[in-house]
PDB file of C-alpha atoms and ligand atoms in Angstrom:
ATOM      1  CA  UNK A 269       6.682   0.666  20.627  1.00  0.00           C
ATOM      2  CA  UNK A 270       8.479  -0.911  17.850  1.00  0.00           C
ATOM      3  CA  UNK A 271      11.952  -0.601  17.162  1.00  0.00           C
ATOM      4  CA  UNK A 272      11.926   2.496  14.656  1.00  0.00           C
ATOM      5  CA  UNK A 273      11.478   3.320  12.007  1.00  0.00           C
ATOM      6  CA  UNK A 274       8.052   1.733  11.840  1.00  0.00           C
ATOM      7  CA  UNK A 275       8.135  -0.062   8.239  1.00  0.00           C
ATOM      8  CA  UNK A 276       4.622  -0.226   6.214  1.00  0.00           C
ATOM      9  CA  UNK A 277       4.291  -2.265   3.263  1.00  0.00           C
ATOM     10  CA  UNK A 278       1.655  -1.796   0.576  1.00  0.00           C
ATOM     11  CA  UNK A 279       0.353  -5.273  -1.386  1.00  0.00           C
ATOM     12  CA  UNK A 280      -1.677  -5.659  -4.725  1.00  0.00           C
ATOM     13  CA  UNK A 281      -1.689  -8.375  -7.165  1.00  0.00           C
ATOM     14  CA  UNK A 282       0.800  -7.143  -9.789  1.00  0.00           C
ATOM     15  CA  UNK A 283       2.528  -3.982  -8.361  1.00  0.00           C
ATOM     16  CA  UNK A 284       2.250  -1.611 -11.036  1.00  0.00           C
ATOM     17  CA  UNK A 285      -0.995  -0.151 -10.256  1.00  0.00           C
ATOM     18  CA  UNK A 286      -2.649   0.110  -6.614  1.00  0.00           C
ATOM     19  CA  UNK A 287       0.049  -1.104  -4.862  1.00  0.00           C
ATOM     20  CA  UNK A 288       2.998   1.893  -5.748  1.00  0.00           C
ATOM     21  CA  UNK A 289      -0.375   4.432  -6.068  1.00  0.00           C
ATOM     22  CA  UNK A 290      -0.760   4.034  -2.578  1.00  0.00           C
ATOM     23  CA  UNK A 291       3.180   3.253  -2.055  1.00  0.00           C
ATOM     24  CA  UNK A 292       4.093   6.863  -3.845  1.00  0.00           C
ATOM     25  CA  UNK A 293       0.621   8.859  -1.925  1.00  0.00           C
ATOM     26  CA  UNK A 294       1.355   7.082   1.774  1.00  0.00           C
ATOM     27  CA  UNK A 295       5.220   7.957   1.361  1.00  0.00           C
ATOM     28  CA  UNK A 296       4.486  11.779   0.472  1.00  0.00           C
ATOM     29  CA  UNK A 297       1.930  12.565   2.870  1.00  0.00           C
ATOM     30  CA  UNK A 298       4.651  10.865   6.046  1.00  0.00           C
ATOM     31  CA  UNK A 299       6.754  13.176   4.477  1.00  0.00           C
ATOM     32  CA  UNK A 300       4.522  16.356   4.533  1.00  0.00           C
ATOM     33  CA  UNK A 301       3.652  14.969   8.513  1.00  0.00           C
ATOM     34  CA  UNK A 302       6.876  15.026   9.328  1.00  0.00           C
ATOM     35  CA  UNK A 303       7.371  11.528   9.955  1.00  0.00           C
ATOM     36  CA  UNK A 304       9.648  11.040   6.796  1.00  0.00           C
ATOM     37  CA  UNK A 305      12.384   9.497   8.580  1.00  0.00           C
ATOM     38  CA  UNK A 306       9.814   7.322  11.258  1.00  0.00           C
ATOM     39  CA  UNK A 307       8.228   5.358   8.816  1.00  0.00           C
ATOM     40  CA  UNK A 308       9.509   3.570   5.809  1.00  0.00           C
ATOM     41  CA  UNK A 309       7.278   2.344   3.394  1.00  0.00           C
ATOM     42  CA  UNK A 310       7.166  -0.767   0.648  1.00  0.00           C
ATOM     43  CA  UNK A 311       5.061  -1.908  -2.070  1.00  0.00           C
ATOM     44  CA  UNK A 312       5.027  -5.590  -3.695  1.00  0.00           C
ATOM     45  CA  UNK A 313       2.295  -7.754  -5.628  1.00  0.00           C
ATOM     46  CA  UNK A 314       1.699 -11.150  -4.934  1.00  0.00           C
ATOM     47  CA  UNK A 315       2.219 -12.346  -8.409  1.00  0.00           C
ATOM     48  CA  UNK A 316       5.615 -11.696 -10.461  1.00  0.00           C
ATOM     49  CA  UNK A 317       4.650 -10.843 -13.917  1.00  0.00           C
ATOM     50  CA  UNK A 318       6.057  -7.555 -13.741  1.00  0.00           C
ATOM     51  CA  UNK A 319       8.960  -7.667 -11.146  1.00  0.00           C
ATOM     52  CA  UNK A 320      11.567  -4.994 -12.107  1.00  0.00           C
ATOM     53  CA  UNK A 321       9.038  -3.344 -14.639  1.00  0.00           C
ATOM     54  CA  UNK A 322       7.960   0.926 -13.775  1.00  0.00           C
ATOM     55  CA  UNK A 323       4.267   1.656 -12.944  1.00  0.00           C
ATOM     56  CA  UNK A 324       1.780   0.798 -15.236  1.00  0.00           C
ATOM     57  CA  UNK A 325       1.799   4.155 -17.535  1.00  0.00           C
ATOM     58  CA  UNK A 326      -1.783   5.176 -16.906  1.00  0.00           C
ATOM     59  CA  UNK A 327      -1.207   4.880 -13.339  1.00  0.00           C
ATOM     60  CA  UNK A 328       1.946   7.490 -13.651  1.00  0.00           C
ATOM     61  CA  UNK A 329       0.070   9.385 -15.624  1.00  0.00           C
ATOM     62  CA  UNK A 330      -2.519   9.621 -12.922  1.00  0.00           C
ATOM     63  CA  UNK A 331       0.021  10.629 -10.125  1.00  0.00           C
ATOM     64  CA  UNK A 332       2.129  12.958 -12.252  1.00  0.00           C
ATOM     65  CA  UNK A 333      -1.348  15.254 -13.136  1.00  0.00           C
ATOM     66  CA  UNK A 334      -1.908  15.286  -9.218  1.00  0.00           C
ATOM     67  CA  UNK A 335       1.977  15.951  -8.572  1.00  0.00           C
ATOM     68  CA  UNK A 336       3.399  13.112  -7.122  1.00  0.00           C
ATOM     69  CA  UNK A 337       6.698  11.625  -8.693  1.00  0.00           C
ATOM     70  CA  UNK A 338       5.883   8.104 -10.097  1.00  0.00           C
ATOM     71  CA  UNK A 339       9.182   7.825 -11.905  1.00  0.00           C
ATOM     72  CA  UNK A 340      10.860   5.644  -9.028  1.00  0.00           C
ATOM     73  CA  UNK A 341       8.893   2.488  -8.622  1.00  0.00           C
ATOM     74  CA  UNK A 342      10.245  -0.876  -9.694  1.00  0.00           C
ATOM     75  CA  UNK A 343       8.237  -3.714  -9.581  1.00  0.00           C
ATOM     76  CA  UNK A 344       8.844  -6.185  -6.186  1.00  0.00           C
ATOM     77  CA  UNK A 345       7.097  -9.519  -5.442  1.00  0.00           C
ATOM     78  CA  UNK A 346       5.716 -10.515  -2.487  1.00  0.00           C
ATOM     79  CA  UNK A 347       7.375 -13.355  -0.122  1.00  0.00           C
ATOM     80  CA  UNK A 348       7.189 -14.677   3.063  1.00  0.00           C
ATOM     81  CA  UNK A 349      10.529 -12.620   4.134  1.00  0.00           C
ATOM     82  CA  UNK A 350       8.165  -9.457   4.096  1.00  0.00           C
ATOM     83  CA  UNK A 351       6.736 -10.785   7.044  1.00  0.00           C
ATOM     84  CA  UNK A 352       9.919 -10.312   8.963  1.00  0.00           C
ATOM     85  CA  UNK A 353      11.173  -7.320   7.433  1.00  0.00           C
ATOM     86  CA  UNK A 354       7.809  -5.224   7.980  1.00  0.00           C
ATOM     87  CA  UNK A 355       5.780  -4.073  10.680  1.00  0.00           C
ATOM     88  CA  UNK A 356       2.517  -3.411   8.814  1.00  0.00           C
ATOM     89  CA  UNK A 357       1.164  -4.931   5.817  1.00  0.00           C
ATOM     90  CA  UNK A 358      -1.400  -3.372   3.608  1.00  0.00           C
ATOM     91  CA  UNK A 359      -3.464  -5.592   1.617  1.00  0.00           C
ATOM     92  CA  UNK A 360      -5.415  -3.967  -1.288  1.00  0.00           C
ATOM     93  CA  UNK A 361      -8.283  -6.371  -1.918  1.00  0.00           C
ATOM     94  CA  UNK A 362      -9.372  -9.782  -0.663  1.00  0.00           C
ATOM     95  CA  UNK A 363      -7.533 -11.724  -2.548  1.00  0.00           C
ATOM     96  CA  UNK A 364      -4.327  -9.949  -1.881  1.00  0.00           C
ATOM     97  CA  UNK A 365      -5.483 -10.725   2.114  1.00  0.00           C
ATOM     98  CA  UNK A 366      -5.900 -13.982   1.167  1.00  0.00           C
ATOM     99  CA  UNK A 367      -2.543 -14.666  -0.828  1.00  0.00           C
ATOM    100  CA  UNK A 368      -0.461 -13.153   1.788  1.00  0.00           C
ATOM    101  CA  UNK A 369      -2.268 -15.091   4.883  1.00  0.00           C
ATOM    102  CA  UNK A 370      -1.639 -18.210   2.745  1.00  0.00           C
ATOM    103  CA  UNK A 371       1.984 -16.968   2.979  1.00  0.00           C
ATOM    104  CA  UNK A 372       2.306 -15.998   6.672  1.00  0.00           C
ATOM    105  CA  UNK A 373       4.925 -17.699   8.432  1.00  0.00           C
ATOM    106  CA  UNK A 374       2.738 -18.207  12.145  1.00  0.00           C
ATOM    107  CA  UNK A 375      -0.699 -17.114  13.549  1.00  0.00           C
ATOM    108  CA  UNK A 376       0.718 -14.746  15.142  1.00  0.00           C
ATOM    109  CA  UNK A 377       2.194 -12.818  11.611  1.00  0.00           C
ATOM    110  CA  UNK A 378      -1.152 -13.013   9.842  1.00  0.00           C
ATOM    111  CA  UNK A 379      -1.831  -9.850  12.608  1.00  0.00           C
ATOM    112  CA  UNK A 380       0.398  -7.745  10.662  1.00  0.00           C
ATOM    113  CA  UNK A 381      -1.949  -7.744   7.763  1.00  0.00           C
ATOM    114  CA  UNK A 382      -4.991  -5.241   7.498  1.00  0.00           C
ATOM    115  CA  UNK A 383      -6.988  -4.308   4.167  1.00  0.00           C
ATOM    116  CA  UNK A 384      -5.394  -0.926   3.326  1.00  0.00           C
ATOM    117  CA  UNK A 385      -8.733   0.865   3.210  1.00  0.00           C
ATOM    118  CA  UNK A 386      -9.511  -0.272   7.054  1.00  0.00           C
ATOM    119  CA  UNK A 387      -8.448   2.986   7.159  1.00  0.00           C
ATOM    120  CA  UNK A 388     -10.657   4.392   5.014  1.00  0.00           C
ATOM    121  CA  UNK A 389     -13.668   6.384   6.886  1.00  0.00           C
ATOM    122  CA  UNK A 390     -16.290   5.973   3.899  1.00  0.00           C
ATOM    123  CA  UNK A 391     -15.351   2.021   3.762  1.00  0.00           C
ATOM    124  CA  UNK A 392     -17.489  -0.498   5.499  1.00  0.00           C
ATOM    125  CA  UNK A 393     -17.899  -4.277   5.323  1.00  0.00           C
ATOM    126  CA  UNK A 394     -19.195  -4.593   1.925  1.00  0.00           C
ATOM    127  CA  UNK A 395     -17.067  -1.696   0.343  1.00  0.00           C
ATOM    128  CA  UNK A 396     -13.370  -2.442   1.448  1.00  0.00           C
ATOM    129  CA  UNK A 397     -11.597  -3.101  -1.473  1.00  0.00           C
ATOM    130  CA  UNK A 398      -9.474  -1.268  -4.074  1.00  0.00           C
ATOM    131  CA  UNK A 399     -10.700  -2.289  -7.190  1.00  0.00           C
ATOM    132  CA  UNK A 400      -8.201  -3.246  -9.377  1.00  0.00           C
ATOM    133  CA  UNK A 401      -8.359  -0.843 -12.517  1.00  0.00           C
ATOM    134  CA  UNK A 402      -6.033  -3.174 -14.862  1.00  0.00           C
ATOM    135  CA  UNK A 403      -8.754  -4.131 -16.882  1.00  0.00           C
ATOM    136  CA  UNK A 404     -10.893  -0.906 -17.265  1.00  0.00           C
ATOM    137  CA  UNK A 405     -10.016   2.805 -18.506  1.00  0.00           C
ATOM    138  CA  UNK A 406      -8.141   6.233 -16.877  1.00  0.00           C
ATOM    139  CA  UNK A 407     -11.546   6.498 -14.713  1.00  0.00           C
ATOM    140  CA  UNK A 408     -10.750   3.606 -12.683  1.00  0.00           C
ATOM    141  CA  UNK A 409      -7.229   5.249 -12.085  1.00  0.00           C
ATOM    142  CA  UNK A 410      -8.744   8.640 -10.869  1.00  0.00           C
ATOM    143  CA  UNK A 411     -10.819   6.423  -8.565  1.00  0.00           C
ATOM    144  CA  UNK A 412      -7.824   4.456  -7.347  1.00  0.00           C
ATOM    145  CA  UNK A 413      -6.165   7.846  -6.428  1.00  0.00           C
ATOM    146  CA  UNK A 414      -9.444   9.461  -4.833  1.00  0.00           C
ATOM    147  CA  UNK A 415      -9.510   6.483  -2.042  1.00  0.00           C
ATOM    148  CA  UNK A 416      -5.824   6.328  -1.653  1.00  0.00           C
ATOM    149  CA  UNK A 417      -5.576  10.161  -0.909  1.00  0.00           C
ATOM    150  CA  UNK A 418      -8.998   9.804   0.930  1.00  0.00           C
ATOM    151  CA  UNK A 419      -7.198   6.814   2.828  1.00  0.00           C
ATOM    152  CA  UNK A 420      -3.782   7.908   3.879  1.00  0.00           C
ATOM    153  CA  UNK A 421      -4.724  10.615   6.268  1.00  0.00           C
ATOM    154  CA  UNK A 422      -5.789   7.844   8.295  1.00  0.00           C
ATOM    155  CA  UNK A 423      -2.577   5.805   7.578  1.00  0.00           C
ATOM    156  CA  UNK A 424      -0.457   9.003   8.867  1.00  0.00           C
ATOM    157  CA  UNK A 425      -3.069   9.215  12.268  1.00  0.00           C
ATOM    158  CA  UNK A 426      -2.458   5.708  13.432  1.00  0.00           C
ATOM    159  CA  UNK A 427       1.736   5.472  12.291  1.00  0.00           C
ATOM    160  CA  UNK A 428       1.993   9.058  13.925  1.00  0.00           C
ATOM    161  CA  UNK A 429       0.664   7.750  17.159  1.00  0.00           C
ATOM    162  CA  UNK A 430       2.736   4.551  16.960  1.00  0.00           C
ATOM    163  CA  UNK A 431       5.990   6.490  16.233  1.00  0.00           C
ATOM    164  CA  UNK A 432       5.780   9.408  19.020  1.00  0.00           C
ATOM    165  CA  UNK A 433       8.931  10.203  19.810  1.00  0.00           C
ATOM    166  CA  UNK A 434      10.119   9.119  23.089  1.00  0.00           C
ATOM    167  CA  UNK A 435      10.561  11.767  25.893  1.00  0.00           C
TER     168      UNK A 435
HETATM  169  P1  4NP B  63      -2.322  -4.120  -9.653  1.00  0.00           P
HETATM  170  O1  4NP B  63      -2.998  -4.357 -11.097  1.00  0.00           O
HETATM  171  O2  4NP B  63      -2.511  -5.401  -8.861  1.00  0.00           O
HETATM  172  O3  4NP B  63      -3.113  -2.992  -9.088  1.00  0.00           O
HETATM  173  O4  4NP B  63      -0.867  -3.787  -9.904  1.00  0.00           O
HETATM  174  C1  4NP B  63      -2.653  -5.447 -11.901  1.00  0.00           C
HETATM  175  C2  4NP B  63      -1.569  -5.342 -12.762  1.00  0.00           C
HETATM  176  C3  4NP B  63      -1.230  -6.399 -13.576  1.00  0.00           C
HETATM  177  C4  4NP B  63      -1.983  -7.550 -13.533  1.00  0.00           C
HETATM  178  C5  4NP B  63      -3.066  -7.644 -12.672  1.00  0.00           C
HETATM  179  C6  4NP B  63      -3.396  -6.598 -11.847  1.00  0.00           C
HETATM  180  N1  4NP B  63      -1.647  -8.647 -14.382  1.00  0.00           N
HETATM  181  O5  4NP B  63      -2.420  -9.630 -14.419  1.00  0.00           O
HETATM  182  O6  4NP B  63      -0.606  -8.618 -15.051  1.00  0.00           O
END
Protein backbone atom coordinates (compact mmCIF):
# COMPACT_ATOMS: atom_id res chain seq x y z
CA UNK A 1 0.00 0.00 0.00
CA UNK A 2 1.36 3.29 -0.84
CA UNK A 3 2.02 5.94 1.44
CA UNK A 4 -1.43 7.93 1.26
CA UNK A 5 -2.95 9.78 -0.21
CA UNK A 6 -2.62 7.84 -3.44
CA UNK A 7 -1.79 10.77 -6.08
CA UNK A 8 -3.23 10.27 -9.84
CA UNK A 9 -2.16 12.42 -12.52
CA UNK A 10 -4.06 12.98 -15.76
CA UNK A 11 -1.74 13.76 -19.17
CA UNK A 12 -2.81 15.20 -22.66
CA UNK A 13 -0.90 17.13 -25.10
CA UNK A 14 -1.86 20.73 -24.24
CA UNK A 15 -3.88 20.64 -20.93
CA UNK A 16 -6.78 22.61 -21.68
CA UNK A 17 -8.96 20.04 -23.05
CA UNK A 18 -8.87 16.14 -22.14
CA UNK A 19 -6.49 16.36 -19.67
CA UNK A 20 -8.51 18.85 -16.82
CA UNK A 21 -11.99 17.08 -18.47
CA UNK A 22 -10.92 14.06 -16.97
CA UNK A 23 -8.83 16.01 -14.10
CA UNK A 24 -12.28 18.00 -13.00
CA UNK A 25 -14.76 14.38 -13.69
CA UNK A 26 -12.03 11.87 -11.81
CA UNK A 27 -11.70 14.53 -8.86
CA UNK A 28 -15.66 14.80 -8.38
CA UNK A 29 -16.62 11.35 -8.62
CA UNK A 30 -13.45 10.45 -5.53
CA UNK A 31 -15.28 12.97 -3.95
CA UNK A 32 -18.89 11.60 -4.30
CA UNK A 33 -16.96 7.89 -3.28
CA UNK A 34 -15.79 9.18 -0.44
CA UNK A 35 -12.28 8.97 -1.11
CA UNK A 36 -11.85 12.86 -1.39
CA UNK A 37 -9.15 13.08 1.00
CA UNK A 38 -7.33 9.38 -0.26
CA UNK A 39 -6.61 10.38 -3.55
CA UNK A 40 -5.27 13.54 -4.99
CA UNK A 41 -5.42 14.13 -8.44
CA UNK A 42 -3.24 16.24 -11.27
CA UNK A 43 -3.50 17.14 -14.77
CA UNK A 44 -0.51 18.41 -17.15
CA UNK A 45 0.15 18.31 -21.08
CA UNK A 46 3.25 17.39 -22.47
CA UNK A 47 3.69 20.47 -24.49
CA UNK A 48 3.69 24.15 -22.88
CA UNK A 49 1.78 26.34 -25.16
CA UNK A 50 -0.75 27.05 -22.73
CA UNK A 51 0.89 26.72 -19.21
CA UNK A 52 -0.97 29.07 -16.78
CA UNK A 53 -3.88 29.57 -19.38
CA UNK A 54 -7.94 28.25 -18.01
CA UNK A 55 -9.59 25.36 -19.97
CA UNK A 56 -10.13 25.69 -23.40
CA UNK A 57 -13.75 27.55 -23.33
CA UNK A 58 -15.67 24.89 -25.21
CA UNK A 59 -14.38 22.39 -22.92
CA UNK A 60 -15.85 24.54 -19.76
CA UNK A 61 -18.65 25.00 -21.47
CA UNK A 62 -19.05 21.28 -21.78
CA UNK A 63 -18.51 20.58 -17.97
CA UNK A 64 -20.49 23.55 -16.69
CA UNK A 65 -23.91 22.17 -18.82
CA UNK A 66 -23.19 18.70 -17.05
CA UNK A 67 -22.42 20.53 -13.58
CA UNK A 68 -19.02 20.22 -12.85
CA UNK A 69 -16.97 23.45 -11.89
CA UNK A 70 -14.33 24.08 -14.66
CA UNK A 71 -13.45 27.50 -13.35
CA UNK A 72 -10.24 26.21 -11.39
CA UNK A 73 -7.87 24.70 -13.85
CA UNK A 74 -4.60 26.36 -14.78
CA UNK A 75 -2.61 25.05 -17.32
CA UNK A 76 0.66 22.70 -15.97
CA UNK A 77 3.34 21.04 -18.15
CA UNK A 78 4.52 17.85 -17.92
CA UNK A 79 8.21 16.95 -16.52
CA UNK A 80 10.11 14.29 -15.41
CA UNK A 81 9.54 15.45 -11.56
CA UNK A 82 5.87 14.07 -12.06
CA UNK A 83 7.33 10.85 -12.00
CA UNK A 84 8.36 11.23 -8.42
CA UNK A 85 5.65 13.22 -7.17
CA UNK A 86 2.79 10.76 -8.50
CA UNK A 87 1.72 7.39 -8.04
CA UNK A 88 -0.36 6.92 -11.20
CA UNK A 89 -0.10 8.49 -14.46
CA UNK A 90 -2.86 8.72 -16.94
CA UNK A 91 -1.95 9.06 -20.44
CA UNK A 92 -4.74 10.21 -22.83
CA UNK A 93 -3.59 8.98 -26.23
CA UNK A 94 -0.51 7.32 -27.68
CA UNK A 95 1.41 9.92 -28.15
CA UNK A 96 0.96 11.32 -24.73
CA UNK A 97 2.24 7.43 -23.67
CA UNK A 98 4.88 7.93 -25.78
CA UNK A 99 6.10 11.54 -24.70
CA UNK A 100 5.99 10.71 -21.12
CA UNK A 101 7.93 7.15 -21.50
CA UNK A 102 10.49 9.22 -23.46
CA UNK A 103 10.55 11.22 -20.18
CA UNK A 104 10.63 8.47 -17.52
CA UNK A 105 13.44 8.63 -15.29
CA UNK A 106 14.09 4.35 -15.04
CA UNK A 107 12.33 1.16 -16.35
CA UNK A 108 10.98 0.75 -13.50
CA UNK A 109 8.84 4.46 -13.61
CA UNK A 110 7.54 3.86 -17.12
CA UNK A 111 5.07 1.25 -14.84
CA UNK A 112 3.39 4.16 -13.45
CA UNK A 113 1.96 5.06 -16.77
CA UNK A 114 -1.37 3.45 -18.16
CA UNK A 115 -3.64 4.91 -21.10
CA UNK A 116 -6.44 6.55 -19.06
CA UNK A 117 -9.17 4.63 -20.87
CA UNK A 118 -7.47 1.09 -19.76
CA UNK A 119 -10.10 1.66 -17.63
CA UNK A 120 -12.60 2.05 -19.88
CA UNK A 121 -14.94 -1.26 -20.27
CA UNK A 122 -16.10 -0.45 -24.01
CA UNK A 123 -12.20 0.21 -24.96
CA UNK A 124 -10.16 -2.47 -26.56
CA UNK A 125 -6.86 -2.58 -28.45
CA UNK A 126 -7.78 -0.65 -31.40
CA UNK A 127 -10.14 1.90 -29.57
CA UNK A 128 -8.02 3.24 -26.55
CA UNK A 129 -7.54 6.64 -27.12
CA UNK A 130 -9.17 10.00 -26.28
CA UNK A 131 -9.35 11.75 -29.31
CA UNK A 132 -8.20 15.00 -29.07
CA UNK A 133 -11.19 17.42 -29.97
CA UNK A 134 -8.87 20.68 -30.49
CA UNK A 135 -9.33 20.66 -33.98
CA UNK A 136 -13.06 19.68 -34.49
CA UNK A 137 -16.48 21.21 -33.06
CA UNK A 138 -18.65 21.05 -29.43
CA UNK A 139 -19.47 17.27 -30.63
CA UNK A 140 -16.08 16.12 -30.06
CA UNK A 141 -16.33 17.77 -26.50
CA UNK A 142 -19.64 15.89 -25.60
CA UNK A 143 -17.72 12.80 -26.72
CA UNK A 144 -14.67 13.62 -24.63
CA UNK A 145 -17.05 13.90 -21.56
CA UNK A 146 -19.19 10.65 -22.44
CA UNK A 147 -15.82 8.38 -22.12
CA UNK A 148 -14.42 10.28 -19.27
CA UNK A 149 -17.68 9.85 -17.16
CA UNK A 150 -18.01 6.32 -18.79
CA UNK A 151 -14.24 5.88 -17.60
CA UNK A 152 -13.92 7.10 -14.08
CA UNK A 153 -16.14 4.63 -12.38
CA UNK A 154 -13.45 2.36 -13.14
CA UNK A 155 -10.73 4.86 -11.98
CA UNK A 156 -12.69 5.12 -8.45
CA UNK A 157 -12.91 0.83 -8.40
CA UNK A 158 -9.22 0.26 -8.69
CA UNK A 159 -7.95 3.69 -6.34
CA UNK A 160 -10.78 2.55 -3.83
CA UNK A 161 -9.23 -0.83 -3.53
CA UNK A 162 -5.68 0.56 -3.39
CA UNK A 163 -6.61 3.11 -0.64
CA UNK A 164 -8.70 0.76 1.90
CA UNK A 165 -8.24 2.03 4.96
CA UNK A 166 -6.10 0.12 7.22
CA UNK A 167 -7.73 -1.84 10.14
P1 LIG B 1 -5.60 18.75 -25.26
O1 LIG B 1 -5.93 19.50 -26.65
O2 LIG B 1 -4.29 18.00 -25.46
O3 LIG B 1 -6.75 17.83 -25.08
O4 LIG B 1 -5.50 19.83 -24.20
C1 LIG B 1 -5.01 20.35 -27.27
C2 LIG B 1 -4.97 21.69 -26.91
C3 LIG B 1 -4.08 22.54 -27.53
C4 LIG B 1 -3.25 22.05 -28.51
C5 LIG B 1 -3.30 20.71 -28.87
C6 LIG B 1 -4.18 19.85 -28.24
N1 LIG B 1 -2.34 22.92 -29.17
O5 LIG B 1 -1.69 22.48 -30.14
O6 LIG B 1 -2.19 24.08 -28.76
Amino acid sequence: MPAEPYRVAVVCLGNICRSPMAHVVLEHRLAEAGLGDRVTVASAGTGDWHVGEPMDPRAAATLAEAGYDASRHRARKFTVDWYAEHDLLLAMDASNLANMSDLAPTVDAQEQVRMFRSFDPAADDRDDEVPDPWFGGDEGFRDVLEMVERTVDGIVEHLRARTAPRS
